[in-house]
Amino acid sequence: MNRKILAAAAAAITGAGLVTAIALTPSASAGQQATAGDQAQSEMLAAMARDLKISPEQAKIRLASEQRAAVADTTLKKQLGTSYAGSWLDGSGTTLTVAVTDAAVGDLVRAAGATPKTVARSAADLDAAKLRLDAKSTQAPKTVPGWYTDVTTNSIVVLANAGGETAAKSWAAAAGVPAGLFRVEASTEQPRPLIDIIGGNAYTFGSGRCSIGFAVEGGFVTAGHCGTTGTRTSNPSGTVAGSSFPGNDYAWVRADAGNTPRPLVNRYPGTVPVAGSTEAPVNSSVCRSGSTTGWRCGTILQKNTSVTYPEGTITGLTRTNACAEPGDSGGSWLTGDQAQGVTSGGSGNCTSGGTIYFQPVSEILSVYNLRLTVSGNPPSSTTTTPTTPTSPTTSNPPGGTWAPYTYYGSGATATYGGSNYRVIQPHTSMPGWEPPNVPALWELA
């Protein structure tokens, strides 16, 4: 933009009563570097530069212009009234065009630093036409993935997949949109919702609903009775890649592209992080998350339990006194921030109480060679191979009071390699779980 437009905008401030400068040129400070306090702004500029393939400085100039354009558009929309027909920026984001149905208001648009364009239909006309299509959305052909108002051409666009153009035209005409007001454009779009994969959230399959257990690299784990291999899921969209039921009760879903595994479990409300999958001992507290009854807690009663459902016997489950109800199946079980398992089934309800069983998560991860999505250490692949424990990080020789196969309760202390440690998460120690190797379980005292 040139200084002539900047001057025009300044005149508009005094002559038209605008309260904010609306010139589309960058301010004098646009070239300055962001300070440490502008971290969020810096991250936005970096993302713009990356995805729009421009320099960070160009991103900063563009963002400043877009902000001014938004102010100009809002002001003109109020001033132009029924003559307003929409607005758009050019490819560089620096020139604002405002469509109007009355050429006589062009000077008002130019005074705001924008370019007027006279068109046949107002924004209200376009919106009314689109509402006719919206009202018939349930009758839209499956080959029509969407429709929208296109202010740049002053028309309605109906998208159509290959071979669906004729059906799209017939549908729009039947909705009452005049032929000259819409056009059909070929499209390859296949829209679907994109979802954060979070433990305890609902997902559906066919006419059924279950709950997500835990996010893993590429998808999530859940209960086996929630779908056989090949079953399609929705919200998030995906396919059951492996399932075992009865005998076991576990499955994993490979999510479609665009769904994002998160190291979180829904606490209803809020979320809790998932930091690992260290198995908790009997009598440990345990909480579960599910899409029917939310967040419920109890204690671990027994392990390696067999239970018989009408479909058959399930072995290797963990028995608890936390309640659950239909729809909670597949949901998350945690002790602290450590994943324990996914809801299988049981008896009772969350009004009178009950006995509920969960399928240990460690078995699911092992069988399908999956990597749990954990906080602070996002996975990089959909599969993983077993790893061996790392050597202690201390340079002191091993030794002390710590020993494997020992239960360490909350707040317990032990020495190892010349250092004193305090328990963060109660657990039964195993070889390779030496205090300096597992900061999720131990901290320096």
Short mmCIF file of C-alpha atoms in Angstrom, two decimals:
data_model
loop_
_atom_site.label_atom_id
_atom_site.label_comp_id
_atom_site.label_asym_id
_atom_site.label_seq_id
_atom_site.Cartn_x
_atom_site.Cartn_y
_atom_site.Cartn_z
CA MET A 1 0.00 0.00 0.00
CA ASN A 2 1.18 3.57 -0.62
CA ARG A 3 1.13 6.66 1.57
CA LYS A 4 -1.84 8.03 -0.36
CA ILE A 5 -4.04 5.29 1.08
CA LEU A 6 -2.60 5.91 4.55
CA ALA A 7 -3.53 9.58 4.23
CA ALA A 8 -7.01 8.65 3.03
CA ALA A 9 -7.48 6.49 6.07
CA ALA A 10 -6.36 9.29 8.36
CA ALA A 11 -8.92 11.57 6.71
CA ALA A 12 -11.58 8.94 7.30
CA ILE A 13 -10.84 9.01 11.02
CA THR A 14 -11.81 12.66 11.29
CA GLY A 15 -14.32 12.98 8.45
CA ALA A 16 -16.30 9.77 8.90
CA GLY A 17 -16.03 9.52 12.66
CA LEU A 18 -13.96 6.31 12.81
CA VAL A 19 -12.38 5.58 16.16
CA THR A 20 -9.45 3.44 15.04
CA ALA A 21 -6.88 3.88 12.28
CA ILE A 22 -7.86 1.56 9.45
CA ALA A 23 -5.15 2.09 6.85
CA LEU A 24 -3.85 -1.22 5.56
CA THR A 25 -0.22 -0.18 5.61
CA PRO A 26 1.93 -1.45 8.52
CA SER A 27 2.64 0.80 11.45
CA ALA A 28 6.06 2.36 11.98
CA SER A 29 6.92 -0.30 14.54
CA ALA A 30 6.06 -3.25 12.27
CA GLY A 31 9.72 -3.95 11.53
CA GLN A 32 10.78 -4.14 15.14
CA GLN A 33 11.77 -7.46 16.62
CA ALA A 34 9.37 -9.12 19.04
CA THR A 35 10.44 -8.90 22.66
CA ALA A 36 10.63 -11.78 25.11
CA GLY A 37 7.17 -10.86 26.31
CA ASP A 38 5.75 -11.41 22.81
CA GLN A 39 6.46 -15.14 22.76
CA ALA A 40 2.97 -16.06 21.58
CA GLN A 41 3.17 -13.46 18.81
CA SER A 42 6.58 -14.76 17.76
CA GLU A 43 5.25 -18.33 17.55
CA MET A 44 2.33 -17.16 15.42
CA LEU A 45 4.64 -15.31 13.05
CA ALA A 46 6.92 -18.34 12.78
CA ALA A 47 3.98 -20.57 11.91
CA MET A 48 2.72 -18.08 9.32
CA ALA A 49 6.16 -17.86 7.75
CA ARG A 50 6.43 -21.63 7.61
CA ASP A 51 3.01 -22.37 6.18
CA LEU A 52 2.53 -19.35 3.91
CA LYS A 53 6.12 -19.64 2.68
CA ILE A 54 7.03 -16.05 3.46
CA SER A 55 9.68 -14.49 5.66
CA PRO A 56 8.96 -13.71 9.33
CA GLU A 57 9.16 -10.00 8.49
CA GLN A 58 6.62 -10.42 5.69
CA ALA A 59 4.41 -12.35 8.10
CA LYS A 60 4.57 -9.47 10.57
CA ILE A 61 3.66 -6.92 7.88
CA ARG A 62 0.84 -9.12 6.64
CA LEU A 63 -0.59 -9.65 10.11
CA ALA A 64 -0.59 -5.89 10.77
CA SER A 65 -2.37 -5.26 7.46
CA GLU A 66 -4.94 -7.95 8.18
CA GLN A 67 -5.69 -6.47 11.57
CA ARG A 68 -6.33 -3.07 10.02
CA ALA A 69 -8.44 -4.63 7.29
CA ALA A 70 -10.63 -6.29 9.90
CA VAL A 71 -11.27 -2.92 11.55
CA ALA A 72 -12.04 -1.32 8.19
CA ASP A 73 -14.41 -4.12 7.21
CA THR A 74 -16.30 -3.97 10.51
CA THR A 75 -16.71 -0.21 10.24
CA LEU A 76 -17.80 -0.24 6.60
CA LYS A 77 -20.27 -3.05 7.20
CA LYS A 78 -22.09 -0.80 9.66
CA GLN A 79 -21.87 2.30 7.46
CA LEU A 80 -22.93 0.65 4.20
CA GLY A 81 -25.94 -1.21 5.59
CA THR A 82 -27.87 -3.14 2.94
CA SER A 83 -25.39 -2.05 0.25
CA TYR A 84 -22.63 -4.13 1.81
CA ALA A 85 -21.89 -7.31 -0.16
CA GLY A 86 -18.79 -8.72 1.52
CA SER A 87 -15.06 -8.08 1.49
CA TRP A 88 -11.78 -9.86 0.79
CA LEU A 89 -8.05 -9.34 0.82
CA ASP A 90 -5.75 -9.96 -2.10
CA GLY A 91 -3.20 -12.77 -2.06
CA SER A 92 -0.61 -10.71 -0.22
CA GLY A 93 -3.08 -9.72 2.48
CA THR A 94 -2.48 -5.99 1.96
CA THR A 95 -5.29 -4.77 -0.34
CA LEU A 96 -8.89 -4.86 0.89
CA THR A 97 -11.75 -4.96 -1.63
CA VAL A 98 -15.28 -4.23 -0.43
CA ALA A 99 -18.22 -5.27 -2.61
CA VAL A 100 -21.24 -2.95 -2.72
CA THR A 101 -24.56 -2.96 -4.54
CA ASP A 102 -24.69 0.84 -4.83
CA ALA A 103 -21.88 2.55 -6.75
CA ALA A 104 -22.72 5.80 -5.00
CA VAL A 105 -21.10 4.57 -1.77
CA GLY A 106 -17.79 3.89 -3.48
CA ASP A 107 -16.22 7.08 -2.13
CA LEU A 108 -16.95 5.97 1.41
CA VAL A 109 -15.12 2.71 0.75
CA ARG A 110 -12.15 4.50 -0.80
CA ALA A 111 -12.01 6.92 2.14
CA ALA A 112 -11.46 3.91 4.39
CA GLY A 113 -8.43 2.87 2.33
CA ALA A 114 -10.20 0.01 0.54
CA THR A 115 -11.18 -0.65 -3.07
CA PRO A 116 -14.92 -0.72 -3.96
CA LYS A 117 -16.45 -3.23 -6.38
CA THR A 118 -20.06 -2.91 -7.54
CA VAL A 119 -22.00 -6.22 -7.62
CA ALA A 120 -25.57 -7.36 -8.15
CA ARG A 121 -26.35 -9.05 -4.82
CA SER A 122 -25.87 -7.90 -1.25
CA ALA A 123 -24.37 -10.02 1.50
CA ALA A 124 -27.88 -10.48 2.86
CA ASP A 125 -29.03 -11.83 -0.51
CA LEU A 126 -26.20 -14.37 -0.57
CA ASP A 127 -26.83 -15.42 3.02
CA ALA A 128 -30.52 -15.92 2.32
CA ALA A 129 -29.72 -18.17 -0.65
CA LYS A 130 -27.31 -20.24 1.41
CA LEU A 131 -29.89 -20.62 4.17
CA ARG A 132 -32.15 -22.30 1.62
CA LEU A 133 -29.44 -24.89 1.02
CA ASP A 134 -28.83 -25.28 4.76
CA ALA A 135 -32.53 -25.97 5.27
CA LYS A 136 -32.24 -28.88 2.82
CA SER A 137 -28.93 -30.21 4.16
CA THR A 138 -30.39 -33.59 5.11
CA GLN A 139 -31.43 -34.08 1.48
CA ALA A 140 -28.03 -33.16 0.03
CA PRO A 141 -26.53 -35.88 -2.19
CA LYS A 142 -23.65 -37.83 -0.65
CA THR A 143 -21.53 -36.50 -3.51
CA VAL A 144 -21.96 -32.94 -2.19
CA PRO A 145 -19.37 -32.38 0.59
CA GLY A 146 -20.28 -28.74 1.18
CA TRP A 147 -21.43 -25.33 -0.04
CA TYR A 148 -20.56 -21.71 0.73
CA THR A 149 -21.04 -18.05 -0.16
CA ASP A 150 -18.26 -16.77 -2.42
CA VAL A 151 -18.13 -13.00 -2.02
CA THR A 152 -15.37 -12.67 -4.61
CA THR A 153 -17.76 -13.83 -7.36
CA ASN A 154 -20.98 -12.66 -5.64
CA SER A 155 -22.48 -16.14 -5.81
CA ILE A 156 -23.11 -19.43 -3.99
CA VAL A 157 -20.79 -22.37 -4.67
CA VAL A 158 -21.94 -25.98 -4.34
CA LEU A 159 -19.11 -28.52 -4.20
CA ALA A 160 -19.53 -31.86 -5.94
CA ASN A 161 -17.38 -34.97 -6.04
CA ALA A 162 -16.67 -36.60 -9.39
CA GLY A 163 -19.89 -37.72 -11.08
CA GLY A 164 -22.10 -35.76 -8.71
CA GLU A 165 -22.39 -32.49 -10.59
CA THR A 166 -25.86 -33.13 -12.01
CA ALA A 167 -27.23 -34.26 -8.65
CA ALA A 168 -25.74 -31.14 -7.03
CA LYS A 169 -27.47 -28.83 -9.52
CA SER A 170 -30.80 -30.59 -9.07
CA TRP A 171 -30.55 -30.39 -5.29
CA ALA A 172 -29.70 -26.67 -5.26
CA ALA A 173 -32.52 -25.91 -7.70
CA ALA A 174 -34.99 -27.92 -5.62
CA ALA A 175 -33.92 -25.90 -2.57
CA GLY A 176 -35.13 -22.76 -4.34
CA VAL A 177 -31.80 -21.18 -5.30
CA PRO A 178 -32.05 -19.48 -8.74
CA ALA A 179 -29.80 -20.95 -11.42
CA GLY A 180 -27.89 -17.70 -11.92
CA LEU A 181 -27.10 -17.37 -8.22
CA PHE A 182 -25.13 -20.59 -7.70
CA ARG A 183 -22.56 -22.65 -9.53
CA VAL A 184 -21.25 -26.17 -9.04
CA GLU A 185 -17.52 -26.74 -8.60
CA ALA A 186 -15.74 -30.07 -8.80
CA SER A 187 -14.20 -31.13 -5.50
CA THR A 188 -12.16 -34.01 -4.09
CA GLU A 189 -13.01 -33.11 -0.49
CA GLN A 190 -14.12 -35.87 1.89
CA PRO A 191 -14.72 -33.92 5.11
CA ARG A 192 -14.49 -35.55 8.55
CA PRO A 193 -14.13 -34.16 12.06
CA LEU A 194 -10.57 -33.91 13.42
CA ILE A 195 -10.38 -34.77 17.08
CA ASP A 196 -7.91 -34.81 19.96
CA ILE A 197 -7.69 -38.40 21.19
CA ILE A 198 -8.12 -38.16 24.97
CA GLY A 199 -8.73 -41.02 27.38
CA GLY A 200 -12.25 -41.30 28.77
CA ASN A 201 -13.87 -39.49 25.84
CA ALA A 202 -16.67 -41.19 23.95
CA TYR A 203 -16.32 -42.72 20.52
CA THR A 204 -18.91 -44.58 18.47
CA PHE A 205 -19.01 -47.63 16.24
CA GLY A 206 -22.17 -48.55 14.35
CA SER A 207 -24.99 -47.98 16.83
CA GLY A 208 -22.75 -48.50 19.86
CA ARG A 209 -20.74 -46.17 22.12
CA CYS A 210 -17.64 -46.87 24.17
CA SER A 211 -14.85 -44.84 25.74
CA ILE A 212 -11.25 -44.23 24.70
CA GLY A 213 -8.73 -45.93 26.95
CA PHE A 214 -5.41 -44.25 26.26
CA ALA A 215 -3.86 -42.50 23.30
CA VAL A 216 -1.04 -44.41 21.65
CA GLU A 217 1.13 -43.58 18.70
CA GLY A 218 -1.27 -43.69 15.75
CA GLY A 219 -4.53 -44.16 17.64
CA PHE A 220 -5.88 -45.45 20.94
CA VAL A 221 -6.48 -48.58 23.01
CA THR A 222 -9.89 -49.66 24.26
CA ALA A 223 -11.92 -52.74 25.14
CA GLY A 224 -12.12 -55.70 22.78
CA HIS A 225 -15.88 -56.07 23.16
CA CYS A 226 -16.25 -52.56 21.67
CA GLY A 227 -15.58 -53.77 18.14
CA THR A 228 -14.01 -56.55 16.12
CA THR A 229 -11.03 -56.07 13.84
CA GLY A 230 -12.03 -53.97 10.84
CA THR A 231 -14.84 -52.12 12.61
CA ARG A 232 -15.00 -48.43 11.69
CA THR A 233 -15.18 -45.85 14.49
CA SER A 234 -16.37 -42.25 14.58
CA ASN A 235 -15.32 -39.28 16.72
CA PRO A 236 -12.47 -40.00 16.30
CA SER A 237 -12.64 -41.72 12.95
CA GLY A 238 -10.53 -44.82 12.58
CA THR A 239 -10.47 -48.59 12.16
CA VAL A 240 -10.09 -51.31 14.79
CA ALA A 241 -6.68 -52.70 13.87
CA GLY A 242 -6.69 -55.49 16.44
CA SER A 243 -9.22 -56.94 18.87
CA SER A 244 -9.42 -59.89 21.27
CA PHE A 245 -12.66 -60.88 23.00
CA PRO A 246 -13.57 -63.11 24.79
CA GLY A 247 -10.51 -64.66 26.44
CA ASN A 248 -9.07 -61.17 26.61
CA ASP A 249 -10.85 -57.83 26.42
CA TYR A 250 -8.62 -55.43 24.55
CA ALA A 251 -8.40 -53.70 21.20
CA TRP A 252 -6.60 -50.87 19.53
CA VAL A 253 -7.92 -48.43 16.96
CA ARG A 254 -5.74 -46.97 14.22
CA ALA A 255 -7.03 -43.41 13.90
CA ASP A 256 -7.44 -41.71 10.55
CA ALA A 257 -5.03 -38.94 9.59
CA GLY A 258 -5.75 -35.63 11.30
CA ASN A 259 -6.78 -37.05 14.69
CA THR A 260 -4.18 -36.20 17.34
CA PRO A 261 -3.24 -38.54 20.22
CA ARG A 262 -2.83 -36.59 23.47
CA PRO A 263 -1.20 -37.75 26.73
CA LEU A 264 -4.34 -36.85 28.66
CA VAL A 265 -7.37 -38.39 30.31
CA ASN A 266 -10.68 -36.59 30.77
CA ARG A 267 -11.34 -35.94 34.47
CA TYR A 268 -14.85 -34.54 33.88
CA PRO A 269 -14.15 -31.62 34.14
CA GLY A 270 -10.55 -30.95 33.22
CA THR A 271 -7.86 -33.43 32.27
CA VAL A 272 -5.04 -35.32 33.96
CA PRO A 273 -1.71 -36.15 32.32
CA VAL A 274 -0.48 -39.63 31.47
CA ALA A 275 3.21 -40.01 32.27
CA GLY A 276 3.72 -43.77 31.99
CA SER A 277 2.27 -47.20 32.69
CA THR A 278 3.91 -48.36 35.91
CA GLU A 279 1.67 -51.03 37.41
CA ALA A 280 0.20 -50.22 40.83
CA PRO A 281 0.01 -52.90 43.57
CA VAL A 282 -3.09 -54.35 45.20
CA ASN A 283 -4.87 -51.90 47.54
CA SER A 284 -3.60 -48.91 45.57
CA SER A 285 -6.12 -46.23 44.81
CA VAL A 286 -7.25 -46.14 41.19
CA CYS A 287 -9.48 -43.79 39.23
CA ARG A 288 -11.29 -44.40 35.99
CA SER A 289 -12.73 -42.17 33.29
CA GLY A 290 -15.68 -42.98 31.07
CA SER A 291 -18.15 -41.22 28.82
CA THR A 292 -21.23 -42.27 30.83
CA THR A 293 -20.33 -41.70 34.48
CA GLY A 294 -17.23 -39.52 34.18
CA TRP A 295 -14.46 -39.71 36.78
CA ARG A 296 -14.81 -42.37 39.51
CA CYS A 297 -12.31 -43.79 41.98
CA GLY A 298 -11.80 -46.86 44.16
CA THR A 299 -9.06 -49.33 45.03
CA ILE A 300 -7.46 -52.32 43.34
CA LEU A 301 -8.84 -55.44 45.04
CA GLN A 302 -7.20 -58.31 43.21
CA LYS A 303 -5.18 -59.01 40.08
CA ASN A 304 -5.08 -61.90 37.60
CA THR A 305 -8.82 -62.35 37.90
CA SER A 306 -10.99 -64.45 35.63
CA VAL A 307 -14.60 -63.39 35.08
CA THR A 308 -17.30 -65.03 32.99
CA TYR A 309 -19.54 -62.87 30.80
CA PRO A 310 -22.38 -64.25 28.67
CA GLU A 311 -19.95 -64.18 25.70
CA GLY A 312 -17.28 -66.22 27.52
CA THR A 313 -14.59 -66.09 30.17
CA ILE A 314 -12.01 -63.30 30.32
CA THR A 315 -8.73 -63.96 32.12
CA GLY A 316 -5.98 -61.73 33.48
CA LEU A 317 -8.25 -58.87 34.56
CA THR A 318 -7.84 -56.59 37.58
CA ARG A 319 -10.75 -56.43 40.04
CA THR A 320 -11.73 -53.12 41.67
CA ASN A 321 -14.49 -51.49 43.71
CA ALA A 322 -14.78 -48.41 41.48
CA CYS A 323 -18.12 -48.16 39.73
CA ALA A 324 -18.91 -47.96 36.02
CA GLU A 325 -21.92 -48.22 33.72
CA PRO A 326 -22.63 -49.09 30.05
CA GLY A 327 -20.77 -46.74 27.72
CA ASP A 328 -17.81 -46.50 30.13
CA SER A 329 -16.36 -49.64 28.52
CA GLY A 330 -12.87 -49.18 27.17
CA GLY A 331 -12.24 -46.12 29.34
CA SER A 332 -9.07 -45.21 31.21
CA TRP A 333 -7.84 -46.41 34.60
CA LEU A 334 -5.00 -44.55 36.33
CA THR A 335 -3.12 -44.50 39.59
CA GLY A 336 -1.68 -41.02 39.85
CA ASP A 337 -0.41 -40.28 36.35
CA GLN A 338 0.32 -43.91 35.51
CA ALA A 339 -1.94 -45.78 33.08
CA GLN A 340 -3.30 -49.03 34.51
CA GLY A 341 -5.86 -50.41 32.11
CA VAL A 342 -9.14 -50.10 30.20
CA THR A 343 -12.64 -50.82 31.49
CA SER A 344 -13.90 -54.31 30.71
CA GLY A 345 -17.12 -54.88 32.67
CA GLY A 346 -18.57 -55.98 35.96
CA SER A 347 -21.68 -55.63 38.06
CA GLY A 348 -23.55 -52.88 39.87
CA ASN A 349 -23.72 -49.21 38.97
CA CYS A 350 -22.64 -45.79 40.18
CA THR A 351 -25.74 -45.34 42.34
CA SER A 352 -25.50 -48.46 44.48
CA GLY A 353 -21.84 -49.28 43.82
CA GLY A 354 -20.40 -52.37 42.25
CA THR A 355 -17.42 -54.46 41.24
CA ILE A 356 -15.68 -53.52 38.01
CA TYR A 357 -12.83 -55.20 36.14
CA PHE A 358 -10.22 -53.64 33.90
CA GLN A 359 -7.90 -55.10 31.29
CA PRO A 360 -4.27 -54.20 32.18
CA VAL A 361 -2.83 -51.79 29.64
CA SER A 362 0.65 -53.32 29.67
CA GLU A 363 -0.66 -56.44 27.94
CA ILE A 364 -2.35 -54.41 25.21
CA LEU A 365 0.81 -52.41 24.52
CA SER A 366 2.89 -55.57 24.41
CA VAL A 367 0.58 -57.63 22.19
CA TYR A 368 0.23 -54.94 19.53
CA ASN A 369 3.70 -53.45 19.98
CA LEU A 370 2.25 -50.01 20.74
CA ARG A 371 3.80 -46.97 22.34
CA LEU A 372 1.77 -45.08 24.94
CA THR A 373 1.49 -41.33 24.34
CA VAL A 374 2.96 -39.77 27.48
CA SER A 375 3.47 -36.23 28.70
CA GLY A 376 6.84 -34.65 28.04
CA ASN A 377 7.92 -37.38 25.63
CA PRO A 378 5.76 -37.48 22.48
CA PRO A 379 6.26 -40.69 20.48
CA SER A 380 7.65 -40.60 16.96
CA SER A 381 6.27 -43.76 15.38
CA THR A 382 3.24 -46.03 15.47
CA THR A 383 5.19 -49.01 16.67
CA THR A 384 8.12 -49.58 18.93
CA THR A 385 10.44 -52.39 19.85
CA PRO A 386 11.20 -53.34 23.46
CA THR A 387 14.04 -51.41 25.01
CA THR A 388 16.44 -52.37 27.75
CA PRO A 389 16.81 -50.26 30.88
CA THR A 390 19.47 -47.59 30.78
CA SER A 391 22.35 -47.54 33.17
CA PRO A 392 22.04 -45.46 36.35
CA THR A 393 22.71 -41.80 35.71
CA THR A 394 24.82 -41.39 38.79
CA SER A 395 28.58 -41.87 38.69
CA ASN A 396 28.59 -43.40 42.17
CA PRO A 397 28.79 -47.21 42.43
CA PRO A 398 25.43 -49.01 42.80
CA GLY A 399 24.33 -50.13 46.21
CA GLY A 400 22.25 -48.98 49.15
CA THR A 401 18.91 -49.96 50.63
CA TRP A 402 16.97 -50.06 47.35
CA ALA A 403 16.11 -53.59 46.16
CA PRO A 404 14.01 -55.05 43.34
CA TYR A 405 10.70 -56.85 43.93
CA THR A 406 10.00 -54.61 46.92
CA TYR A 407 6.89 -52.55 47.55
CA TYR A 408 7.63 -48.86 48.17
CA GLY A 409 4.69 -46.85 49.45
CA SER A 410 4.07 -43.13 49.16
CA GLY A 411 6.83 -41.14 50.85
CA ALA A 412 9.10 -44.14 51.39
CA THR A 413 12.85 -43.51 51.15
CA ALA A 414 15.75 -45.57 49.90
CA THR A 415 19.41 -45.07 49.05
CA TYR A 416 21.06 -46.02 45.79
CA GLY A 417 24.48 -45.24 44.38
CA GLY A 418 25.30 -42.98 47.30
CA SER A 419 22.16 -40.81 46.97
CA ASN A 420 18.95 -40.64 48.97
CA TYR A 421 15.61 -40.96 47.13
CA ARG A 422 11.95 -40.47 48.06
CA VAL A 423 8.97 -42.24 46.43
CA ILE A 424 6.71 -40.11 44.21
CA GLN A 425 4.45 -42.91 42.96
CA PRO A 426 3.83 -46.08 45.07
CA HIS A 427 5.02 -49.19 43.22
CA THR A 428 6.60 -52.59 43.43
CA SER A 429 10.19 -52.26 42.22
CA MET A 430 11.53 -54.30 39.34
CA PRO A 431 15.02 -54.79 37.86
CA GLY A 432 15.79 -51.73 35.73
CA TRP A 433 13.61 -49.49 37.90
CA GLU A 434 16.53 -48.22 39.98
CA PRO A 435 15.72 -44.75 41.42
CA PRO A 436 17.92 -42.70 39.06
CA ASN A 437 16.39 -44.51 36.06
CA VAL A 438 12.72 -43.80 36.79
CA PRO A 439 12.14 -40.14 37.75
CA ALA A 440 8.38 -40.77 37.54
CA LEU A 441 8.69 -43.00 40.61
CA TRP A 442 11.54 -41.47 42.64
CA GLU A 443 12.95 -38.03 43.41
CA LEU A 444 16.12 -37.03 45.19
CA ALA A 445 15.42 -36.56 48.88
#
